[in-house]
Amino acid sequence: MADGTPHNDKPITEPSDDRFDIDPFARTLASSILKLAAPEGTVIALNGPWGSGKSSAVNLVLHHLKDAVKADEIEVINFACWWFRGEEELALAFFRELYAGLGPTLGDQFKRALPKLGARLLRAGAMVGPAIDLAGGAGAGTVASGAMNWLSGLIQQDDTIEKLHAELSKALSEQKKRFLIVIDDVDRLAPDEALLIFRLVKSIGRLPNVIYLLVFDRQLAELIVAEKYPSEGPHYLEKIIQAGFDIPQPRHADLCQELLQQIDAICGSPEPDDMVRFMNVFYDVVAPEIKTPRDLIRLTNTLSVTWPAVGGEVDRADFIGLETLRLLRPNLYRALRANKERLCGTGDSLGRRSSRDEHGDYVKALFGLSEQQDQERLRRALMRLFPRLESVWSNMHYGEGTAKDWARQRRLCAGDHFDSYFRFSLDDETLPRKEINQLVTRAADQEFVAAAFREALTINRASGSTKAALLLDELNLHADEVPEDNVQPLLTAIFKLGDELNVPSDVARGFSIADNQRRIHWLLRRLTLERFDIAKRSALFMVACETAALGWLVDFVDSAYCDYHPRAGEGPEAEQNCLTTALDAESLHDNAIERIRSASKSGELAAHNKLAYLLYRWRDFAADDGAEVRQWTGAQLDHDDMVVKFAKSFTSYSWSQGLGFAGLGDRVARRNTRANVATLDTIMDKNRFRSRIEELATNDTLAKSDAEAVREFLEAWRHDKNPQD
């Protein structure tokens, strides 16, 4: 990594850029090159795997040779062999580089001898198929079949390889200057091309004052040679190379320190409270995978692209850990992506031990048959990212409260946030952290809160629910972050919005019981029960109820009053768990019944979308065995429009799926319509209502939607199996 620039993939060129202690080795090697006694075609090899810093080491060697180059003590010829493709082009380029690098110093004798030697070697050794233009006679750089005829004119019959080699040796020995021929990235060539380089170096042989520096991955080179020359194996290279050195391995601690600095530059520093977990994930998940400088560079390059997309919306440690696996353990990454249900949440809520079969299932699902040698370490890494695995592979279990913390922290193990880590974007089921932070910090701004929720009600998500449900869910998770002074205005704003938020689309289906009114109940408890004593929170609720919407007020009062006056079969709540004081509960109860009576006169009650619920609460709050509410509903039955409203209000829907036999249940759910009339006679004249419904079912003057609602309700009532109906 050069110039101190984060995620820079260029090899370093200056000792000041060396972060992995390569420079002492490079300085020593440069000194040895200058001090070699009478070198004659000495071949030095620098060995290291891909990404180990070989090119950086070469650059540092050349840096320490700069003074000798300026003093004309040594000439450096860099042959970038990987720029050329094909054996013919590569061989031509090799001799041309020698010709260009050595010629100006050695004069005409050398210029005549080198092309002839090259031609002789190539012809005699059949290194390449077609002939090669070495001296420019057939046009610079041309390679063509039939050009061997031109070469035959260039080579005299008495120009043997030995004679030409002797002429070059004489020219080189008559001057004091040394020549360092650097051939880097040999392991980037195709196998036949890499072998050609070794053959060329070997064929040139010992030339005075010439030193070769070959840079490659020896393990790969030996495999190439063994395939071509199985009888020689590694001995082939030993005949060519006089001195071989491994690139110094960087200390793992230095790699980790450099990576942490780069992460800080790209992703920012964790908060102090998150530091311990961040470092746990770093050392168990990330650090073991970073073995070379190239691994480090690849990861930081990746993070520089992916982090900005979701950086503020995910947990920093989890994201970096998962990106490390995506880059360096792609098979494991794909297995994680495919096993969301196995990985998210807390697992067995009863804390039972995982069975041997379950243990094996998880190993098979995540690791398959690969990566067995690192499996123990990788299991530990995955337990850092997915605590649920601790109940499978260890003896640790977490409660549902912890799962809520994970969701609030937007951890990878939280089901609602899992997909964001793999998509590098937020779906409409995840609220951007910026919006949550804004809602929390501006909780005291009632106009802002109201506008935010009203806008959210207009935004439908892919699930069919509105964004308002998502706002309430996130506020529940982050309730502890709302300053105490802001709780009162936030409650007041939400109590005013209570009825607007009570939309059918936000009622959860299946086994969930969530709807927005329940979400508000959960929120107000999160905001108050653990923060304020009974007197303080009761005072907060009394103020909020002063301007609360009718339906929500009745719902809240019903809950607060029932804390002290439970329905049959239940006991009263302990006072510390009650929403209000007993005295305030009584006061709210009286206020609620007055609000209902007032609404019954103003038309607000008749128009309310929770009409049926309010009628039953009127009966309960009035404590008159339903006399008052029955009087009001009796008067309403005279009006066709109110009969239609009653029909709609007492119609409900449910969804069911048949289980079938042998597992062949229904693929889709079926909607069931129900007429909720079992206790209807406690709030109205049930028989008269039935008569009015049947009358309207044959009325051709109703609007189409009203007529359909009446017929649907009547049909459901007729099919009700309750004998009393």
mmCIF file of C-alpha atoms in Angstrom, residues 150-281:
data_model
loop_
_atom_site.group_PDB
_atom_site.id
_atom_site.type_symbol
_atom_site.label_atom_id
_atom_site.label_comp_id
_atom_site.label_asym_id
_atom_site.label_seq_id
_atom_site.Cartn_x
_atom_site.Cartn_y
_atom_site.Cartn_z
ATOM 1 C CA TRP A 150 16.189 -13.765 -43.218
ATOM 2 C CA LEU A 151 17.870 -15.083 -40.070
ATOM 3 C CA SER A 152 19.934 -17.541 -42.088
ATOM 4 C CA GLY A 153 21.529 -14.597 -43.839
ATOM 5 C CA LEU A 154 22.229 -12.936 -40.523
ATOM 6 C CA ILE A 155 24.070 -15.948 -39.118
ATOM 7 C CA GLN A 156 27.415 -16.932 -40.648
ATOM 8 C CA GLN A 157 28.289 -20.605 -40.719
ATOM 9 C CA ASP A 158 31.213 -20.064 -38.379
ATOM 10 C CA ASP A 159 29.092 -18.062 -35.883
ATOM 11 C CA THR A 160 28.643 -20.819 -33.327
ATOM 12 C CA ILE A 161 26.785 -20.288 -30.084
ATOM 13 C CA GLU A 162 30.060 -20.637 -28.219
ATOM 14 C CA LYS A 163 31.753 -17.993 -30.383
ATOM 15 C CA LEU A 164 28.894 -15.522 -30.045
ATOM 16 C CA HIS A 165 28.690 -16.122 -26.279
ATOM 17 C CA ALA A 166 32.445 -15.503 -26.017
ATOM 18 C CA GLU A 167 32.122 -12.210 -27.907
ATOM 19 C CA LEU A 168 29.384 -11.052 -25.531
ATOM 20 C CA SER A 169 31.385 -12.194 -22.500
ATOM 21 C CA LYS A 170 34.434 -10.300 -23.710
ATOM 22 C CA ALA A 171 32.419 -7.122 -24.260
ATOM 23 C CA LEU A 172 30.833 -7.364 -20.815
ATOM 24 C CA SER A 173 34.057 -8.190 -18.973
ATOM 25 C CA GLU A 174 35.951 -5.250 -20.492
ATOM 26 C CA GLN A 175 33.844 -2.750 -18.570
ATOM 27 C CA LYS A 176 33.147 -2.430 -14.818
ATOM 28 C CA LYS A 177 29.473 -1.625 -14.935
ATOM 29 C CA ARG A 178 27.012 -4.223 -13.714
ATOM 30 C CA PHE A 179 23.636 -5.017 -15.209
ATOM 31 C CA LEU A 180 20.641 -6.077 -13.127
ATOM 32 C CA ILE A 181 17.906 -7.659 -15.232
ATOM 33 C CA VAL A 182 14.650 -7.699 -13.241
ATOM 34 C CA ILE A 183 11.949 -10.078 -14.429
ATOM 35 C CA ASP A 184 8.910 -9.650 -12.171
ATOM 36 C CA ASP A 185 5.539 -11.395 -12.151
ATOM 37 C CA VAL A 186 6.728 -14.571 -13.871
ATOM 38 C CA ASP A 187 3.878 -16.368 -12.106
ATOM 39 C CA ARG A 188 1.363 -14.185 -13.949
ATOM 40 C CA LEU A 189 2.329 -15.811 -17.246
ATOM 41 C CA ALA A 190 0.754 -18.830 -18.842
ATOM 42 C CA PRO A 191 2.650 -22.062 -18.039
ATOM 43 C CA ASP A 192 4.397 -22.278 -21.445
ATOM 44 C CA GLU A 193 5.366 -18.612 -21.250
ATOM 45 C CA ALA A 194 6.798 -19.000 -17.740
ATOM 46 C CA LEU A 195 8.862 -21.995 -18.916
ATOM 47 C CA LEU A 196 10.139 -19.911 -21.828
ATOM 48 C CA ILE A 197 11.480 -17.286 -19.406
ATOM 49 C CA PHE A 198 13.357 -19.950 -17.469
ATOM 50 C CA ARG A 199 14.738 -21.407 -20.732
ATOM 51 C CA LEU A 200 15.846 -17.997 -21.988
ATOM 52 C CA VAL A 201 17.683 -17.185 -18.758
ATOM 53 C CA LYS A 202 19.248 -20.633 -18.707
ATOM 54 C CA SER A 203 20.316 -20.464 -22.381
ATOM 55 C CA ILE A 204 21.982 -17.063 -22.152
ATOM 56 C CA GLY A 205 24.166 -18.648 -19.503
ATOM 57 C CA ARG A 206 26.903 -17.016 -17.558
ATOM 58 C CA LEU A 207 27.676 -13.501 -18.743
ATOM 59 C CA PRO A 208 30.127 -11.348 -16.803
ATOM 60 C CA ASN A 209 28.638 -8.510 -14.707
ATOM 61 C CA VAL A 210 25.066 -9.636 -15.409
ATOM 62 C CA ILE A 211 22.683 -10.429 -12.556
ATOM 63 C CA TYR A 212 19.123 -11.673 -12.961
ATOM 64 C CA LEU A 213 16.435 -11.027 -10.372
ATOM 65 C CA LEU A 214 13.532 -13.411 -11.035
ATOM 66 C CA VAL A 215 10.354 -12.774 -9.036
ATOM 67 C CA PHE A 216 7.710 -15.510 -8.816
ATOM 68 C CA ASP A 217 5.766 -17.939 -6.662
ATOM 69 C CA ARG A 218 8.146 -20.880 -6.470
ATOM 70 C CA GLN A 219 5.426 -23.352 -5.512
ATOM 71 C CA LEU A 220 3.475 -22.543 -8.686
ATOM 72 C CA ALA A 221 6.647 -22.568 -10.778
ATOM 73 C CA GLU A 222 7.629 -26.017 -9.530
ATOM 74 C CA LEU A 223 4.182 -27.357 -10.410
ATOM 75 C CA ILE A 224 4.566 -25.993 -13.949
ATOM 76 C CA VAL A 225 8.036 -27.489 -14.341
ATOM 77 C CA ALA A 226 6.980 -30.829 -12.841
ATOM 78 C CA GLU A 227 4.155 -31.112 -15.359
ATOM 79 C CA LYS A 228 6.480 -30.360 -18.299
ATOM 80 C CA TYR A 229 9.594 -32.133 -17.004
ATOM 81 C CA PRO A 230 8.376 -34.724 -14.486
ATOM 82 C CA SER A 231 11.787 -36.374 -14.178
ATOM 83 C CA GLU A 232 13.483 -33.164 -13.010
ATOM 84 C CA GLY A 233 10.884 -31.559 -10.752
ATOM 85 C CA PRO A 234 12.369 -28.808 -8.539
ATOM 86 C CA HIS A 235 15.920 -29.671 -9.712
ATOM 87 C CA TYR A 236 15.196 -27.832 -12.975
ATOM 88 C CA LEU A 237 14.955 -24.502 -11.158
ATOM 89 C CA GLU A 238 17.904 -25.320 -8.919
ATOM 90 C CA LYS A 239 20.108 -25.547 -12.036
ATOM 91 C CA ILE A 240 19.067 -22.027 -13.015
ATOM 92 C CA ILE A 241 18.885 -20.203 -9.685
ATOM 93 C CA GLN A 242 22.007 -19.607 -7.613
ATOM 94 C CA ALA A 243 20.333 -17.881 -4.678
ATOM 95 C CA GLY A 244 16.678 -17.926 -3.667
ATOM 96 C CA PHE A 245 14.991 -15.863 -0.968
ATOM 97 C CA ASP A 246 11.480 -15.919 0.434
ATOM 98 C CA ILE A 247 9.742 -12.570 0.812
ATOM 99 C CA PRO A 248 9.642 -11.829 4.557
ATOM 100 C CA GLN A 249 6.226 -12.627 5.920
ATOM 101 C CA PRO A 250 4.655 -9.557 7.538
ATOM 102 C CA ARG A 251 3.885 -9.984 11.210
ATOM 103 C CA HIS A 252 0.221 -10.753 11.612
ATOM 104 C CA ALA A 253 -0.019 -8.071 14.276
ATOM 105 C CA ASP A 254 1.208 -5.500 11.728
ATOM 106 C CA LEU A 255 -1.391 -6.636 9.187
ATOM 107 C CA CYS A 256 -4.119 -6.337 11.811
ATOM 108 C CA GLN A 257 -2.967 -2.900 12.912
ATOM 109 C CA GLU A 258 -2.864 -1.647 9.331
ATOM 110 C CA LEU A 259 -6.300 -3.099 8.618
ATOM 111 C CA LEU A 260 -7.775 -1.420 11.685
ATOM 112 C CA GLN A 261 -6.383 1.919 10.513
ATOM 113 C CA GLN A 262 -7.890 1.421 7.072
ATOM 114 C CA ILE A 263 -11.237 0.388 8.557
ATOM 115 C CA ASP A 264 -11.219 3.526 10.667
ATOM 116 C CA ALA A 265 -10.565 5.636 7.552
ATOM 117 C CA ILE A 266 -13.363 3.951 5.567
ATOM 118 C CA CYS A 267 -15.991 2.981 8.149
ATOM 119 C CA GLY A 268 -15.213 5.206 11.112
ATOM 120 C CA SER A 269 -14.507 4.173 14.696
ATOM 121 C CA PRO A 270 -16.967 2.176 16.821
ATOM 122 C CA GLU A 271 -18.612 3.903 19.751
ATOM 123 C CA PRO A 272 -16.897 3.191 23.094
ATOM 124 C CA ASP A 273 -19.775 0.946 24.200
ATOM 125 C CA ASP A 274 -19.421 -1.096 21.005
ATOM 126 C CA MET A 275 -15.643 -1.391 21.059
ATOM 127 C CA VAL A 276 -15.353 -4.678 22.947
ATOM 128 C CA ARG A 277 -17.766 -6.506 20.657
ATOM 129 C CA PHE A 278 -16.189 -4.906 17.572
ATOM 130 C CA MET A 279 -12.748 -6.188 18.565
ATOM 131 C CA ASN A 280 -14.165 -9.629 19.408
ATOM 132 C CA VAL A 281 -15.617 -9.895 15.912
#
